[in-house]
Amino acid sequence: MISDREKTALDHPRVAQVFKVHSEYRLEFLTDDEPVDIRLRIEESGDQFHLQQSRFIKTPLQLQPDMPKCNALTPEDALDEAMQSLTTFFDMAVRTDLKPSASWFVPNPSF
């Protein structure tokens, strides 16, 4: 939660919105060729929590990377959304006998 003191310090007519890092997780996601470092950052703004992640998943079964836009009411919901995105597509590809690869995880240029 952003304290009153922080709100005062950040108060300026040009500041439209303030995000504060609530939590950050660093995962080592295992593939057949090498582990992939993925960071999940949950930020709070007002009464919502926003998800940022360092990598998105794009398996050979997907046309585009899955880029969840998560605005959640709790940090746990934001974390669930991130993990569901990563694991659902990963597991689906593995079930079709594709070999898990580090290349399935594409960098997020905005992270």
CSV table of C-alpha atoms in Angstrom, one decimal:
chain,number,residue,atom,x,y,z
A,1,MET,CA,0.0,0.0,0.0
A,2,ILE,CA,1.2,3.5,-0.8
A,3,SER,CA,1.5,5.5,2.4
A,4,ASP,CA,0.3,9.0,2.8
A,5,ARG,CA,3.9,10.2,3.1
A,6,GLU,CA,4.7,8.5,-0.3
A,7,LYS,CA,1.6,10.1,-1.9
A,8,THR,CA,2.8,13.5,-0.7
A,9,ALA,CA,6.3,12.9,-2.0
A,10,LEU,CA,5.0,11.8,-5.4
A,11,ASP,CA,2.4,14.5,-5.7
A,12,HIS,CA,3.0,16.6,-8.9
A,13,PRO,CA,0.6,17.9,-11.6
A,14,ARG,CA,2.6,15.9,-14.2
A,15,VAL,CA,2.3,12.6,-12.4
A,16,ALA,CA,-0.8,10.9,-13.7
A,17,GLN,CA,-0.5,7.5,-11.9
A,18,VAL,CA,1.9,5.9,-9.4
A,19,PHE,CA,2.8,2.2,-9.4
A,20,LYS,CA,4.6,0.6,-6.5
A,21,VAL,CA,6.3,-2.7,-6.7
A,22,HIS,CA,4.3,-5.1,-4.4
A,23,SER,CA,6.4,-8.2,-5.0
A,24,GLU,CA,8.7,-9.7,-7.6
A,25,TYR,CA,9.4,-13.4,-8.3
A,26,ARG,CA,12.3,-14.9,-10.2
A,27,LEU,CA,11.6,-18.3,-11.7
A,28,GLU,CA,14.0,-20.8,-13.2
A,29,PHE,CA,11.7,-22.5,-15.7
A,30,LEU,CA,13.2,-25.9,-16.9
A,31,THR,CA,13.3,-26.9,-20.5
A,32,ASP,CA,15.1,-29.7,-22.3
A,33,ASP,CA,17.9,-27.5,-23.5
A,34,GLU,CA,18.5,-25.0,-20.7
A,35,PRO,CA,16.7,-23.3,-17.8
A,36,VAL,CA,15.0,-20.0,-18.6
A,37,ASP,CA,15.1,-17.1,-16.1
A,38,ILE,CA,11.6,-15.4,-15.9
A,39,ARG,CA,10.7,-12.6,-13.6
A,40,LEU,CA,7.2,-11.7,-12.5
A,41,ARG,CA,6.6,-8.3,-11.0
A,42,ILE,CA,3.4,-7.3,-9.3
A,43,GLU,CA,2.8,-3.6,-9.0
A,44,GLU,CA,0.0,-1.9,-7.1
A,45,SER,CA,-1.8,1.3,-8.1
A,46,GLY,CA,-4.7,2.4,-6.1
A,47,ASP,CA,-6.8,-0.7,-5.3
A,48,GLN,CA,-5.6,-2.8,-8.2
A,49,PHE,CA,-2.5,-5.0,-8.9
A,50,HIS,CA,-0.8,-5.1,-12.3
A,51,LEU,CA,1.4,-7.8,-13.7
A,52,GLN,CA,4.6,-7.3,-15.5
A,53,GLN,CA,6.7,-10.2,-16.7
A,54,SER,CA,10.2,-10.5,-18.3
A,55,ARG,CA,9.3,-13.2,-20.8
A,56,PHE,CA,6.2,-14.4,-22.6
A,57,ILE,CA,5.5,-17.9,-23.9
A,58,LYS,CA,5.2,-18.7,-27.6
A,59,THR,CA,5.3,-22.4,-28.4
A,60,PRO,CA,5.2,-23.7,-31.9
A,61,LEU,CA,1.5,-24.2,-31.5
A,62,GLN,CA,0.9,-20.4,-31.0
A,63,LEU,CA,0.7,-17.8,-33.6
A,64,GLN,CA,1.6,-15.0,-31.2
A,65,PRO,CA,3.1,-14.9,-27.7
A,66,ASP,CA,0.6,-15.0,-24.9
A,67,MET,CA,0.8,-11.6,-23.2
A,68,PRO,CA,-1.6,-11.5,-20.3
A,69,LYS,CA,-2.8,-8.0,-19.4
A,70,CYS,CA,-3.6,-8.5,-15.8
A,71,ASN,CA,-5.4,-6.0,-13.6
A,72,ALA,CA,-6.4,-7.9,-10.5
A,73,LEU,CA,-7.9,-7.1,-7.1
A,74,THR,CA,-5.3,-9.1,-5.2
A,75,PRO,CA,-1.6,-9.8,-5.8
A,76,GLU,CA,-2.4,-13.6,-5.7
A,77,ASP,CA,-4.8,-13.2,-8.6
A,78,ALA,CA,-2.1,-11.5,-10.6
A,79,LEU,CA,0.4,-14.2,-9.8
A,80,ASP,CA,-2.2,-16.9,-10.7
A,81,GLU,CA,-2.8,-15.2,-14.1
A,82,ALA,CA,0.9,-15.2,-14.9
A,83,MET,CA,1.5,-18.8,-14.0
A,84,GLN,CA,-1.6,-20.0,-15.8
A,85,SER,CA,-0.5,-18.3,-19.0
A,86,LEU,CA,3.0,-19.8,-18.8
A,87,THR,CA,2.1,-23.3,-17.8
A,88,THR,CA,-1.1,-23.8,-19.8
A,89,PHE,CA,0.7,-23.2,-23.2
A,90,PHE,CA,3.8,-25.0,-22.1
A,91,ASP,CA,1.9,-28.1,-21.0
A,92,MET,CA,-0.2,-28.1,-24.1
A,93,ALA,CA,2.8,-28.2,-26.3
A,94,VAL,CA,4.5,-30.9,-24.3
A,95,ARG,CA,1.3,-33.1,-24.6
A,96,THR,CA,1.6,-32.9,-28.4
A,97,ASP,CA,5.1,-34.4,-28.0
A,98,LEU,CA,7.0,-31.2,-28.7
A,99,LYS,CA,10.4,-31.0,-27.0
A,100,PRO,CA,10.4,-28.1,-24.4
A,101,SER,CA,12.8,-25.4,-25.5
A,102,ALA,CA,14.2,-22.2,-24.1
A,103,SER,CA,13.3,-20.6,-27.4
A,104,TRP,CA,9.6,-20.8,-26.4
A,105,PHE,CA,10.1,-17.9,-24.0
A,106,VAL,CA,10.4,-14.6,-25.7
A,107,PRO,CA,11.7,-11.5,-24.0
A,108,ASN,CA,9.3,-8.7,-23.1
A,109,PRO,CA,11.0,-5.6,-24.6
A,110,SER,CA,9.0,-3.4,-22.1
A,111,PHE,CA,10.3,-5.1,-19.0
